[in-house]
GROMACS .gro file of N, CA and C in nm:
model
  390
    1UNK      N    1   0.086  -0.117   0.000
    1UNK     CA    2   0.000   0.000   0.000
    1UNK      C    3   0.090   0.123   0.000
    2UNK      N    4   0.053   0.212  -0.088
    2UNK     CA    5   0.155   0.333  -0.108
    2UNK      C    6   0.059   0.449  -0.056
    3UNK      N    7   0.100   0.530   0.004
    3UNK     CA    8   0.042   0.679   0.018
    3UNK      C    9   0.114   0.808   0.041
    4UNK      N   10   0.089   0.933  -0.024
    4UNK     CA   11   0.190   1.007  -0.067
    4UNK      C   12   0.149   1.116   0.026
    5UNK      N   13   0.230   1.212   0.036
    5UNK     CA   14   0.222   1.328   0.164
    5UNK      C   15   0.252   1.469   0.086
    6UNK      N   16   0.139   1.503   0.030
    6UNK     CA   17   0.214   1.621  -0.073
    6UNK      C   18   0.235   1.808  -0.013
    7UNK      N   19   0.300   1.849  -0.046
    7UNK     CA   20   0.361   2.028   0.004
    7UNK      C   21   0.396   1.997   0.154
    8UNK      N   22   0.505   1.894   0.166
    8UNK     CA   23   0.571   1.892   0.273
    8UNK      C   24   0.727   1.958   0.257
    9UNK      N   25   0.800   1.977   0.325
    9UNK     CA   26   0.896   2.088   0.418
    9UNK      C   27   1.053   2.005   0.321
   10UNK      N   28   1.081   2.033   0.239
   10UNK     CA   29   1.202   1.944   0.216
   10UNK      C   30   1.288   1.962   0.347
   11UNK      N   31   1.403   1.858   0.374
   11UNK     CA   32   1.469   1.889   0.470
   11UNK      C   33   1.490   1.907   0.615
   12UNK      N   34   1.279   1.899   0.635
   12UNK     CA   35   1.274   1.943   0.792
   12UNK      C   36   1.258   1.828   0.870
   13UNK      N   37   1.310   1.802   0.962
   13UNK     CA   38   1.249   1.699   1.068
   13UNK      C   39   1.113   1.668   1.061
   14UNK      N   40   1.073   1.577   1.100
   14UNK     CA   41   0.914   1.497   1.092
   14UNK      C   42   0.917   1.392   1.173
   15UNK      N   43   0.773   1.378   1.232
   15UNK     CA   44   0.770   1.248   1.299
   15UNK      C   45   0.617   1.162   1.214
   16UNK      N   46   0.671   1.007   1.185
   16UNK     CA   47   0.558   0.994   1.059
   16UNK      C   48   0.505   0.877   1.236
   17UNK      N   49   0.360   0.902   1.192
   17UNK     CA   50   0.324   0.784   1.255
   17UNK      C   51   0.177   0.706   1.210
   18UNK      N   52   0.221   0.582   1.257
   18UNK     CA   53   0.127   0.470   1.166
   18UNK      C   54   0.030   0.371   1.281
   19UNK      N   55  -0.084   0.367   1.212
   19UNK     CA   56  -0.166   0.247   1.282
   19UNK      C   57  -0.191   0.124   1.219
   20UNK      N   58  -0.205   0.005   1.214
   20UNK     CA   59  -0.189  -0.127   1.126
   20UNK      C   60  -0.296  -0.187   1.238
   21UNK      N   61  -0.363  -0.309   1.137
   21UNK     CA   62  -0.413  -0.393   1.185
   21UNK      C   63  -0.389  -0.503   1.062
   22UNK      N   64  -0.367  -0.611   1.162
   22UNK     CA   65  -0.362  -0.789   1.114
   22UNK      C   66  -0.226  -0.787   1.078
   23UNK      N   67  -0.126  -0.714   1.142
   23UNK     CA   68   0.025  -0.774   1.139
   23UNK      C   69   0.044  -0.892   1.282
   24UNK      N   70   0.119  -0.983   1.212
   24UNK     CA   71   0.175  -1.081   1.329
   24UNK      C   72   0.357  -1.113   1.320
   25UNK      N   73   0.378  -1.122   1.444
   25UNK     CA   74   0.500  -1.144   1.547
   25UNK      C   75   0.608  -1.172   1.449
   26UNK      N   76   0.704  -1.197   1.364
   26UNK     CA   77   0.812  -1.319   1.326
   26UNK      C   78   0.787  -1.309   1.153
   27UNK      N   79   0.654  -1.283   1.092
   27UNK     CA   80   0.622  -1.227   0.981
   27UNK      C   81   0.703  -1.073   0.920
   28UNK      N   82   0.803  -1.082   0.858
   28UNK     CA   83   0.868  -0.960   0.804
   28UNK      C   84   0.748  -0.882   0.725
   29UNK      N   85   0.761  -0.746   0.692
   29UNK     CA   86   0.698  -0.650   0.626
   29UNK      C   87   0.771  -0.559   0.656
   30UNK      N   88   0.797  -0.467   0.569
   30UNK     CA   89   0.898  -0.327   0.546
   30UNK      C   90   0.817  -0.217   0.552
   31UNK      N   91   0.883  -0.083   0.580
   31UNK     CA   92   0.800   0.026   0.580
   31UNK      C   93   0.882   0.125   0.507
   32UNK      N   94   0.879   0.215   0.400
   32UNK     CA   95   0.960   0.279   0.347
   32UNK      C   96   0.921   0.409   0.355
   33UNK      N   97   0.957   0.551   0.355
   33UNK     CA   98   1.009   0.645   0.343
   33UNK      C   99   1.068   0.685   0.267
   34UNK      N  100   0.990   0.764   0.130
   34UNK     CA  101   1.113   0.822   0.044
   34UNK      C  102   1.196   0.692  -0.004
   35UNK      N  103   1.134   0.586  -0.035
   35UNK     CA  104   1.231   0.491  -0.104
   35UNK      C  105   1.347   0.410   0.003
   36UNK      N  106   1.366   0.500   0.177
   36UNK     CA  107   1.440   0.446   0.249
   36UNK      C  108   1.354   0.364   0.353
   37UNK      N  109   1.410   0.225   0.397
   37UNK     CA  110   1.355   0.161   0.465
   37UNK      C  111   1.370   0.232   0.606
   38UNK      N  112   1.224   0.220   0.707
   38UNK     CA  113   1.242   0.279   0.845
   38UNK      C  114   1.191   0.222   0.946
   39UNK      N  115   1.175   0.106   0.899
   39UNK     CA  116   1.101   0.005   0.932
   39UNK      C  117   1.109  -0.142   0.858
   40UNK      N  118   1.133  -0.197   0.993
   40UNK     CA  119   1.132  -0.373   0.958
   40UNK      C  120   1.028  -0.453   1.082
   41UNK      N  121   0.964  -0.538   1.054
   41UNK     CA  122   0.854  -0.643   1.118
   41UNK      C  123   0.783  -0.530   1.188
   42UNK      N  124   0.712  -0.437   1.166
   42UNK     CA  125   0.626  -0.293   1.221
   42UNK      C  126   0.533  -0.384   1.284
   43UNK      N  127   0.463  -0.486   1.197
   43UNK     CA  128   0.355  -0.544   1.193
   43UNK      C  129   0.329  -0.646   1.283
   44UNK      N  130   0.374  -0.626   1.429
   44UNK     CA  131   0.424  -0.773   1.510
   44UNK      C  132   0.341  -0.807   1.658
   45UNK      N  133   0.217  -0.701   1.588
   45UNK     CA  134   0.149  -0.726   1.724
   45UNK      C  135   0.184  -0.701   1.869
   46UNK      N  136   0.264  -0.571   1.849
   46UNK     CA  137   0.332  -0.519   2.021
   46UNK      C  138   0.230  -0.425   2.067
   47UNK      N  139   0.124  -0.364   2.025
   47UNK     CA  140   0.021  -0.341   2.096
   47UNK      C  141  -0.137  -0.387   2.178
   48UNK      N  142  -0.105  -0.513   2.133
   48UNK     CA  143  -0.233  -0.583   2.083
   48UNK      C  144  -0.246  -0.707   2.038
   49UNK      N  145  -0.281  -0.771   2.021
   49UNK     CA  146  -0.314  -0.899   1.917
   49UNK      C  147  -0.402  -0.808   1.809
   50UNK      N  148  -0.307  -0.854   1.650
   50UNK     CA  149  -0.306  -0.803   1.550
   50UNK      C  150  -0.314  -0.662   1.566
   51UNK      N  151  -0.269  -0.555   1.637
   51UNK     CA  152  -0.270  -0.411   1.638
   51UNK      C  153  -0.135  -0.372   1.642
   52UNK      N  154  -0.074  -0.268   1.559
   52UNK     CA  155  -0.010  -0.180   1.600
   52UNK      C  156  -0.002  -0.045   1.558
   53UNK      N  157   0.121   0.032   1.641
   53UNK     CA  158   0.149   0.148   1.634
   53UNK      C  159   0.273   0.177   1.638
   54UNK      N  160   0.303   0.289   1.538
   54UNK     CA  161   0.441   0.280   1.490
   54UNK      C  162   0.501   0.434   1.470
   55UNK      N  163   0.565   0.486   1.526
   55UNK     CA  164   0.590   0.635   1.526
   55UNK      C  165   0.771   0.632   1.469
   56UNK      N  166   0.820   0.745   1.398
   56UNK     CA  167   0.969   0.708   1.399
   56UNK      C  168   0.966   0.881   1.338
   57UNK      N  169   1.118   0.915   1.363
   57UNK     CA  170   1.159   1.055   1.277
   57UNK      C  171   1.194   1.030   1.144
   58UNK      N  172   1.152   1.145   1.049
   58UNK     CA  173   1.171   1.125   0.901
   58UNK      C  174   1.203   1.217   0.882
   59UNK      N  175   1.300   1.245   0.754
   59UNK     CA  176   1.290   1.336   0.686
   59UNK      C  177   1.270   1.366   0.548
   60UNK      N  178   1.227   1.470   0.489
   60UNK     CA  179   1.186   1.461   0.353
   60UNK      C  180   1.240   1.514   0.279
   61UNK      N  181   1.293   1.463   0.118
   61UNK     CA  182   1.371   1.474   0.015
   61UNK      C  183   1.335   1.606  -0.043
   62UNK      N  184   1.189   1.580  -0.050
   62UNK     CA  185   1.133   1.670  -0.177
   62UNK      C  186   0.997   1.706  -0.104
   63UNK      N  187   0.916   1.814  -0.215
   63UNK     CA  188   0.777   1.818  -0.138
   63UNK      C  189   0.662   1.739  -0.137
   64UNK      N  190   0.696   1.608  -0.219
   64UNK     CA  191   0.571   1.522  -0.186
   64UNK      C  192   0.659   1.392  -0.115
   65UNK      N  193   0.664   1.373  -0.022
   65UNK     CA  194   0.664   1.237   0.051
   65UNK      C  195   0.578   1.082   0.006
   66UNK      N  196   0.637   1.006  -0.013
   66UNK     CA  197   0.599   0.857  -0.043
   66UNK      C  198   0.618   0.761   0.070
   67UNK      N  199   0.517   0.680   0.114
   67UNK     CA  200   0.496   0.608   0.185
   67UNK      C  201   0.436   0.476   0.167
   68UNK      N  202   0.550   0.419   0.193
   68UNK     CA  203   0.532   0.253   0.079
   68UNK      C  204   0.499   0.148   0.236
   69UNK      N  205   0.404   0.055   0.225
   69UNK     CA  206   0.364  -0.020   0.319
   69UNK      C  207   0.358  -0.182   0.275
   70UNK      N  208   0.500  -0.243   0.273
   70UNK     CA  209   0.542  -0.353   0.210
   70UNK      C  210   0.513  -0.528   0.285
   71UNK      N  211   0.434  -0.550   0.214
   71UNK     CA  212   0.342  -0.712   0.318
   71UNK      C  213   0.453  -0.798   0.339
   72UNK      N  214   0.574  -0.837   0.218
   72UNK     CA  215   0.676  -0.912   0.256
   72UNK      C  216   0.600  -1.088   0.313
   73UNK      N  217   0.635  -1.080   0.375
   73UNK     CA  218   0.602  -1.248   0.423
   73UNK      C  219   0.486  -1.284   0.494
   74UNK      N  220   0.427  -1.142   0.562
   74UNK     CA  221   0.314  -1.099   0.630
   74UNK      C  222   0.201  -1.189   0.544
   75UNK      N  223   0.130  -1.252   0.594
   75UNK     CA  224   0.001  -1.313   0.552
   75UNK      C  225  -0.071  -1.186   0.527
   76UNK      N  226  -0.086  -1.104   0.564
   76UNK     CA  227  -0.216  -1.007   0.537
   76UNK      C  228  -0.176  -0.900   0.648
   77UNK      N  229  -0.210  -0.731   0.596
   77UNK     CA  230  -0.148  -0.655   0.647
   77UNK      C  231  -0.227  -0.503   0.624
   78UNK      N  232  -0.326  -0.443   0.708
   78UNK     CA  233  -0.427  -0.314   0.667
   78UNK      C  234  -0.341  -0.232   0.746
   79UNK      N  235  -0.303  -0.134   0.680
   79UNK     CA  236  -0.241   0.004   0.707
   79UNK      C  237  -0.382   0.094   0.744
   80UNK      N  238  -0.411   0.114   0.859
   80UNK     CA  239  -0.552   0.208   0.843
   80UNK      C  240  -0.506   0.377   0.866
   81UNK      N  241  -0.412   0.417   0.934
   81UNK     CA  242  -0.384   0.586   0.942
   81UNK      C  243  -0.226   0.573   0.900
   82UNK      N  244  -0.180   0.706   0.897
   82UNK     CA  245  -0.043   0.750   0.838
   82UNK      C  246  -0.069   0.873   0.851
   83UNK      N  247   0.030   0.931   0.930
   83UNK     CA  248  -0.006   1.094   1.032
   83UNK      C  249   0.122   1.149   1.001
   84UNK      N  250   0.208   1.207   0.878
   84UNK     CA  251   0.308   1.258   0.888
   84UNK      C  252   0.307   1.467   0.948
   85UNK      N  253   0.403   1.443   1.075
   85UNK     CA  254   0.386   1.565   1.139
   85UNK      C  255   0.550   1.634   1.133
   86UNK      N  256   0.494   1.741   1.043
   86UNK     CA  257   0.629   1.836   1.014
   86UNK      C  258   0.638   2.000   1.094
   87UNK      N  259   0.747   2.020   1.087
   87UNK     CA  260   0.798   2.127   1.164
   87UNK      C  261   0.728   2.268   1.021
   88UNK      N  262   0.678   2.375   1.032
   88UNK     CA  263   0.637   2.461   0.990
   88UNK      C  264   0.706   2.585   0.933
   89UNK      N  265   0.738   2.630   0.806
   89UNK     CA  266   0.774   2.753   0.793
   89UNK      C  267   0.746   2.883   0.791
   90UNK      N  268   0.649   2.872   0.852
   90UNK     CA  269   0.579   3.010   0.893
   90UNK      C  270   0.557   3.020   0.997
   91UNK      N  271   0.498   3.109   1.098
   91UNK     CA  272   0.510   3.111   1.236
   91UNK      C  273   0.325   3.073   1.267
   92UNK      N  274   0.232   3.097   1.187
   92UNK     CA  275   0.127   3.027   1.203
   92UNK      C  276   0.120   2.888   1.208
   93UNK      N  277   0.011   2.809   1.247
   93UNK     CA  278   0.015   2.710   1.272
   93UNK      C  279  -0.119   2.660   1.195
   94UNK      N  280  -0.139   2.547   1.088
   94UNK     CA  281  -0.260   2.515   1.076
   94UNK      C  282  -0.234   2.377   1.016
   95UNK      N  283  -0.385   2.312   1.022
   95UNK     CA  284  -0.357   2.168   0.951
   95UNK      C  285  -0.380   2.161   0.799
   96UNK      N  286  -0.344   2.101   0.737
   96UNK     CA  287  -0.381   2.039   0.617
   96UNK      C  288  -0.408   1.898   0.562
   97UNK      N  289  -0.572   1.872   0.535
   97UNK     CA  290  -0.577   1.671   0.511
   97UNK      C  291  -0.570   1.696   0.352
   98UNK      N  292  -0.530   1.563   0.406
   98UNK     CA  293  -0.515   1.471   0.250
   98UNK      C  294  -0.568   1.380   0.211
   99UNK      N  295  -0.644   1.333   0.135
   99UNK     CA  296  -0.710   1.212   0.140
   99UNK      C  297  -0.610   1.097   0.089
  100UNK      N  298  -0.599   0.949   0.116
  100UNK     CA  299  -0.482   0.881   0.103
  100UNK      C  300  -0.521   0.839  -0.034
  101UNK      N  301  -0.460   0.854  -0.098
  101UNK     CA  302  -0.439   0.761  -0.237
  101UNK      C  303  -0.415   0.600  -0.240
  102UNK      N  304  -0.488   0.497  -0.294
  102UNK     CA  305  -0.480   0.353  -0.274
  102UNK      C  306  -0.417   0.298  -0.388
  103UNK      N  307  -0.370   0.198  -0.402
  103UNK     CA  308  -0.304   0.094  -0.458
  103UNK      C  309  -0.393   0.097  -0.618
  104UNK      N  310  -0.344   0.023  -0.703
  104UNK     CA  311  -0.467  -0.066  -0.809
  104UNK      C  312  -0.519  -0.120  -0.718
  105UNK      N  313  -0.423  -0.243  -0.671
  105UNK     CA  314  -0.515  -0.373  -0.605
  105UNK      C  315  -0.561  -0.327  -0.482
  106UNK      N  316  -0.682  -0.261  -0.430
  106UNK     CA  317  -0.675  -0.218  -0.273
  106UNK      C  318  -0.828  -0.325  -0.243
  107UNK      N  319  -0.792  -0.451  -0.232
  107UNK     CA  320  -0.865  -0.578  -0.187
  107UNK      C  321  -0.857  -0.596  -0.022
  108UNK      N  322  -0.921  -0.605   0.037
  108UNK     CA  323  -0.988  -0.628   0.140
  108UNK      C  324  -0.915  -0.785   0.160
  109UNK      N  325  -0.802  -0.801   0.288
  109UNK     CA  326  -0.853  -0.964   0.309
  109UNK      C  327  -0.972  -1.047   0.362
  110UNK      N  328  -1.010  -1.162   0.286
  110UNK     CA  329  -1.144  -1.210   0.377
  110UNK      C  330  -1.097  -1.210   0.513
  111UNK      N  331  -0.992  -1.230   0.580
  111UNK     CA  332  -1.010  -1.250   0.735
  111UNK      C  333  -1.003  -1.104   0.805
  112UNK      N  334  -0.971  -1.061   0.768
  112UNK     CA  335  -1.016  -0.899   0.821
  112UNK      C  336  -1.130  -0.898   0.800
  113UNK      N  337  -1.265  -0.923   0.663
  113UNK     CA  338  -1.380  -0.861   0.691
  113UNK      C  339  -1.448  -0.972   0.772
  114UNK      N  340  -1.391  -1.064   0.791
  114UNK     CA  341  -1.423  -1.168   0.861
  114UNK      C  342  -1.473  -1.120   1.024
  115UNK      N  343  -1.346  -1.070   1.068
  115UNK     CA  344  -1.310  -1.022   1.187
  115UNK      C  345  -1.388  -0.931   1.207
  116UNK      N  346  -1.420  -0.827   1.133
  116UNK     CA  347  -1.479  -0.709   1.114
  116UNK      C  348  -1.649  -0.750   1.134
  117UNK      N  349  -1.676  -0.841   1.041
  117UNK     CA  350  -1.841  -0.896   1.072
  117UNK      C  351  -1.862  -0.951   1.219
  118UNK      N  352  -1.708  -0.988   1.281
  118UNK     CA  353  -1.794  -1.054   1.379
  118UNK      C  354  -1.766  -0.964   1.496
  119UNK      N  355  -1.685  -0.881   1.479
  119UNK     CA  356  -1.726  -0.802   1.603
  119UNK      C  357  -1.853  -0.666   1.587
  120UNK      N  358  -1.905  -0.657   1.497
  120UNK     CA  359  -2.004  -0.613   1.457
  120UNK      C  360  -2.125  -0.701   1.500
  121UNK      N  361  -2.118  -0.847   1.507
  121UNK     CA  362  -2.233  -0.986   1.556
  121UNK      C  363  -2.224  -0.911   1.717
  122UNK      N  364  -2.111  -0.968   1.727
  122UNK     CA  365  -2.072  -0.902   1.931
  122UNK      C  366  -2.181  -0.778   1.959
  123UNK      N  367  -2.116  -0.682   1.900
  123UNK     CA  368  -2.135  -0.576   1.913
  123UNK      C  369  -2.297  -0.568   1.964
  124UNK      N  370  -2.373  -0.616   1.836
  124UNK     CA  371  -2.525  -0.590   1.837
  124UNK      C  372  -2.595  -0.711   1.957
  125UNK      N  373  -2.499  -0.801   1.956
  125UNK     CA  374  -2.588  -0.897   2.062
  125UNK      C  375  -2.558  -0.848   2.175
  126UNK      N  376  -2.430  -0.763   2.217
  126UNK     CA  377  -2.436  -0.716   2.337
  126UNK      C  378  -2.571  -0.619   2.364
  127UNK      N  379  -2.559  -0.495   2.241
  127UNK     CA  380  -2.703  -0.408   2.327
  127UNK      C  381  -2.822  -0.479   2.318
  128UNK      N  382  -2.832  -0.591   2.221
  128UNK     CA  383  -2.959  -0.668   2.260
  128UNK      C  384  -3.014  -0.680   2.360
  129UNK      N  385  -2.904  -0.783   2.446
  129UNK     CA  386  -2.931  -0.819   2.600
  129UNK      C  387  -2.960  -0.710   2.663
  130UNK      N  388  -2.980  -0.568   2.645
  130UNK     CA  389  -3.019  -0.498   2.754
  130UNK      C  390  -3.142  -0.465   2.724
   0.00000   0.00000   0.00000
């Protein structure tokens, strides 16, 4: 999964940070930056069973940033946020979104919507019972 970060700061410090779901432990997957790797096994379930979170400093080449999210050996691997936070050249302060740009192939694994249906089952049988 690739997603790009455009009219960012060439040169300035950044801190990129990421949320994943359905990475596991011992399963390699890469995380790239600008073509540089910044990340190896991200995906290893240290927050959670199948959750993580992944923060690191970056810096950027040029003004659009690329953000490559590489499955590698990973059975299955959803990148859901990517928060790159840069230092400002102006003395105001404001945000700017982006909407993420997806892959060709941006397929859904069945065991994610799997997962997804059934805590949605949970979900509704819990307020049932009340």
């Amino acid at each position: 999964v690739t997603t790009a970060f455009e009219d960012t700061y060439p040169g300035k410090n950044a801190t990129l940070y990421t949320m994943l779901v359905a990475g596991t432990e011992g399963e390699k997957d890469e995380l790239y930056f600008d073509s540089a790797s910044i990340g190896s096994d991200i995906g290893k379930s240290a927050q959670g069973k199948y959750f993580d979170l992944y923060s690191g400093s970056v810096s950027s080449e040029n003004s659009e940033s690329i953000l490559l999210f590489e499955r590698g050996e990973e059975g299955y691997i959803h990148p859901c946020i990517a928060v790159l936070v840069s230092e400002s050249e102006a003395n105001s302060e404001f945000f700017k979104l982006h909407e993420q740009k997806t892959g060709k192939k941006a397929n859904i694994p069945l065991p994610v919507i799997i997962i997804c249906l059934l805590a949605c089952i949970a979900i509704a049988l819990k307020f049932r019972r009340r």
